[in-house]
Coordinates of C-alpha atoms in Angstrom, one line a residue:
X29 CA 120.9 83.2 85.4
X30 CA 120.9 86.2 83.2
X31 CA 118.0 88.5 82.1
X32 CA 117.1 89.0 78.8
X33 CA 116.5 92.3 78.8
X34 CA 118.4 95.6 80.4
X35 CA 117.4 97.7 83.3
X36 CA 115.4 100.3 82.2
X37 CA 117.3 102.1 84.8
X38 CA 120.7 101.4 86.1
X39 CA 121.5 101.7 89.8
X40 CA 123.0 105.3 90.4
X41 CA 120.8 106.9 88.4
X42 CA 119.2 109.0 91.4
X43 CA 122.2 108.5 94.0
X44 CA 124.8 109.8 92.1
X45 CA 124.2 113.4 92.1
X46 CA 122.5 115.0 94.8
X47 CA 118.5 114.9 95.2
X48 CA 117.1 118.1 92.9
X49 CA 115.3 121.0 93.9
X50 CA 112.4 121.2 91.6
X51 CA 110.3 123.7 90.0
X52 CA 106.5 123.7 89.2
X53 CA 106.6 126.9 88.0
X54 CA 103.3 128.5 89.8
X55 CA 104.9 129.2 92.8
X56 CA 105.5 125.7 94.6
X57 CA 109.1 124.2 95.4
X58 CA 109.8 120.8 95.8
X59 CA 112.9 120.4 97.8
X60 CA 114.6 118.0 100.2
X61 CA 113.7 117.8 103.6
X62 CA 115.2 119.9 106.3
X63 CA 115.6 119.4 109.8
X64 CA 113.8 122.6 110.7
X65 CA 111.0 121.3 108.9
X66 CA 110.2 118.7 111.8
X67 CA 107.9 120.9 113.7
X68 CA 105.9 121.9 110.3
X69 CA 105.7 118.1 109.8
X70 CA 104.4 117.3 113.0
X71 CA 101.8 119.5 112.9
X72 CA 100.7 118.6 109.4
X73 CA 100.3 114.9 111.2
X74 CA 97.9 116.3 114.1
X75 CA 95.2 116.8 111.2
X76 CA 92.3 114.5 111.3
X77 CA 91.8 114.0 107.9
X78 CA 95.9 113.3 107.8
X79 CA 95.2 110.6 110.5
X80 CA 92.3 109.5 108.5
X81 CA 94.6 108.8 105.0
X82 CA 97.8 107.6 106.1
X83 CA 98.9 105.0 108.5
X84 CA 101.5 106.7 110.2
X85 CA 100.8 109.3 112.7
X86 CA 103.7 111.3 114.5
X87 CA 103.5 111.7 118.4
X88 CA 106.4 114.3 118.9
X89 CA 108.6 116.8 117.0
X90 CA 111.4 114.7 117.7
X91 CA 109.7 111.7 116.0
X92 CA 109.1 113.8 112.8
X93 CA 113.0 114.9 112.8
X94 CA 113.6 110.9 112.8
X95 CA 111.7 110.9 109.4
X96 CA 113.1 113.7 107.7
X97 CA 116.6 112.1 108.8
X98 CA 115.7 108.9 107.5
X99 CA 113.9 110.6 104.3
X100 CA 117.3 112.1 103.5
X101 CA 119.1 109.2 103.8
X102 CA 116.9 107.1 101.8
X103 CA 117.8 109.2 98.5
X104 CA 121.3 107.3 98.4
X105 CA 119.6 103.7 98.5
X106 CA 117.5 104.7 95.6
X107 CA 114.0 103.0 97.1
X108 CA 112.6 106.2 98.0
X109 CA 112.1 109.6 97.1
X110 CA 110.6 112.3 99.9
X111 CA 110.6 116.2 98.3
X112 CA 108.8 118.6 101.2
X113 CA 106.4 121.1 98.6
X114 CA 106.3 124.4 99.6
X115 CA 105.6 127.8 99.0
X116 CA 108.7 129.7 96.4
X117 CA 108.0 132.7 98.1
X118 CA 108.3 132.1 101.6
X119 CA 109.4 128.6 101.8
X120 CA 106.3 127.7 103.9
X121 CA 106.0 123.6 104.0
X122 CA 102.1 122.9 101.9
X123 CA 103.0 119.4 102.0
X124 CA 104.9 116.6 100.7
X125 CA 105.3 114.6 97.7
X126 CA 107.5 111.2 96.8
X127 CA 108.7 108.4 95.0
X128 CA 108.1 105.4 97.0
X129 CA 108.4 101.8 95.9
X130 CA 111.5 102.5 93.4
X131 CA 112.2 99.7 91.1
X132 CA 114.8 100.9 88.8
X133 CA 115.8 98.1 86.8
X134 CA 111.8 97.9 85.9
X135 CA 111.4 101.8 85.8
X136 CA 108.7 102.1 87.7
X137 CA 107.6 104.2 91.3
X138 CA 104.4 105.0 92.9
X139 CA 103.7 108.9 93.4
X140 CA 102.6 109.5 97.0
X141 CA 101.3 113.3 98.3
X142 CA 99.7 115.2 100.8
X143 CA 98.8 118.5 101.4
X144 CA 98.9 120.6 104.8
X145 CA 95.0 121.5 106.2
X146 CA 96.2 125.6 105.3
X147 CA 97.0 124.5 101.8
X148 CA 94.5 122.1 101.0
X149 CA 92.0 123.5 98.0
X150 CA 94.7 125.2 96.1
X151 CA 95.7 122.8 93.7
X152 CA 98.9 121.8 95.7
X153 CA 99.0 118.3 95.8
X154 CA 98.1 118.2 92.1
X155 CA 101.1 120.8 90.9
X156 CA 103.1 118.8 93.0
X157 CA 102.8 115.7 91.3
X158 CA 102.0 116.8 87.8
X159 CA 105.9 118.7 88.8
X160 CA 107.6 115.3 89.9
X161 CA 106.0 112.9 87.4
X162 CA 107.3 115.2 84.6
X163 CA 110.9 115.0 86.2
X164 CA 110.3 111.2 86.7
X165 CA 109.6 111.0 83.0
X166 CA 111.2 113.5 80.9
X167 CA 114.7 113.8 83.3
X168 CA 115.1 110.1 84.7
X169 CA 113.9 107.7 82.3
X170 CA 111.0 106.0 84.3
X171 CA 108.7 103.9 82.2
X172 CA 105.6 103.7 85.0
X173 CA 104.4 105.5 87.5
X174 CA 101.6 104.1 89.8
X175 CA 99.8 106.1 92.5
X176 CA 97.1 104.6 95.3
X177 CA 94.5 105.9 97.3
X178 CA 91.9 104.7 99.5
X179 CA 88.5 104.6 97.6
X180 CA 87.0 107.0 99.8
X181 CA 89.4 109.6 99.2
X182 CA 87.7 111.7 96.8
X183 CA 90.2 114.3 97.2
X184 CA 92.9 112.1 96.2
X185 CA 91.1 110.4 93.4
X186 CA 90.6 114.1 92.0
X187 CA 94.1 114.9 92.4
X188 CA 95.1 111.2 90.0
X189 CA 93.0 112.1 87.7
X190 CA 93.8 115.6 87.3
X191 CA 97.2 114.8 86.6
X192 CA 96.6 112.2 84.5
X193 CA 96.9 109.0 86.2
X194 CA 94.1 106.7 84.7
X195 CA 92.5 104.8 87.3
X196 CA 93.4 101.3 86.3
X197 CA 91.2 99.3 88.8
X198 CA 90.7 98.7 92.7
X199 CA 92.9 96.4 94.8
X200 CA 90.0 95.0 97.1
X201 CA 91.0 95.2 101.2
X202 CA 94.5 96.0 100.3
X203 CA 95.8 98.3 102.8
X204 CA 95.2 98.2 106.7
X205 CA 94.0 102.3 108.2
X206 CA 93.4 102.7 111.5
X207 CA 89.8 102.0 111.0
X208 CA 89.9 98.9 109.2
X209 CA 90.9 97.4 105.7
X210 CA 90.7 99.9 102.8
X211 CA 90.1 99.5 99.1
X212 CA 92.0 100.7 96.9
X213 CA 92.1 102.9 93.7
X214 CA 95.3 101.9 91.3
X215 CA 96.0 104.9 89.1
X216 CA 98.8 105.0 86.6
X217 CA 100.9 107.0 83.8
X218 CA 103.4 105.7 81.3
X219 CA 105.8 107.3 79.7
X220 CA 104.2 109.0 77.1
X221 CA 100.6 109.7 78.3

């Protein structure tokens, strides 16, 4: 049966050239993922507010590398986007910031970040993302962008707002942490906020 409309954006649109390095222009980098990033990564992970947010943990080095591998591959299946945010001086890994949930034919994604303990309080999260949803917009084509967090993270909530995700309501017990069911805050831009 056919649709009645057109993809907002047609498959290839991210796989066929190779994932960008971008620029937020106040000294972050978002770039892809390296392999000697893996022991950076796992030691972001040993954080306990990291273990508090996100429902993954990494146990080993080894285990991190298995992401960052995966990460990279994920690019050419156009589901997910992983960028590793750091430092344009010295190339230091702050933290991370993606496209997840990648629906191009609907042009929509969910922005996802965190920021390493060293650079948390510096705005890096919030560069990062205000960085990637302007390339999401303005260089892609996406039409919506969509961005969670668990009600209790302040933090994150500040970060949403500050780069202009409106907080469009809360998806009630809607995502499983290690300490039980968490609300959540749904934020969201479209194109032309």
């Amino acid at each position: 049966m056919p649709y009645v409309t057109s993809p907002v954006l047609p498959a290839g649109t991210l796989a066929r050239s190779p994932q960008p390095v971008l620029l937020t222009g106040d000294g972050l980098v978002l770039r892809p993922w390296r392999a000697e990033d893996a022991p950076d990564l796992h030691e972001a992970f040993q954080d306990p507010l990291m273990r508090q947010w996100h429902i993954r943990r990494s146990d080993s080095v080894e285990e991190a590398a298995g992401w960052i591998e995966q990460w990279l591959k994920e690019w050419e299946g156009e589901r997910t986007a992983q960028w590793a945010v750091a430092d344009a001086d010295s190339d230091r890994l702050l933290g991370r910031v993606a496209l997840r949930e990648i629906e191009l034919g609907e042009g929509t994604a969910e922005v996802a970040y965190w920021a390493a303990a060293a650079a948390r309080g510096r705005g890096v999260a919030a560069r990062a993302a205000s960085a990637l949803t302007r390339w999401a917009f303005d260089e892609i084509g996406f039409h919506r962008l969509e961005l969670m967090h668990a009600t209790a993270n302040q933090a994150s909530c500040r970060v949403a707002t500050k780069t202009g995700f409106a907080l469009e309501g809360t998806r009630r017990s809607a995502l499983l942490h290690p300490d039980g069911w968490h609300d959540m805050h749904l934020h969201a831009r479209v194109r032309g906020d």
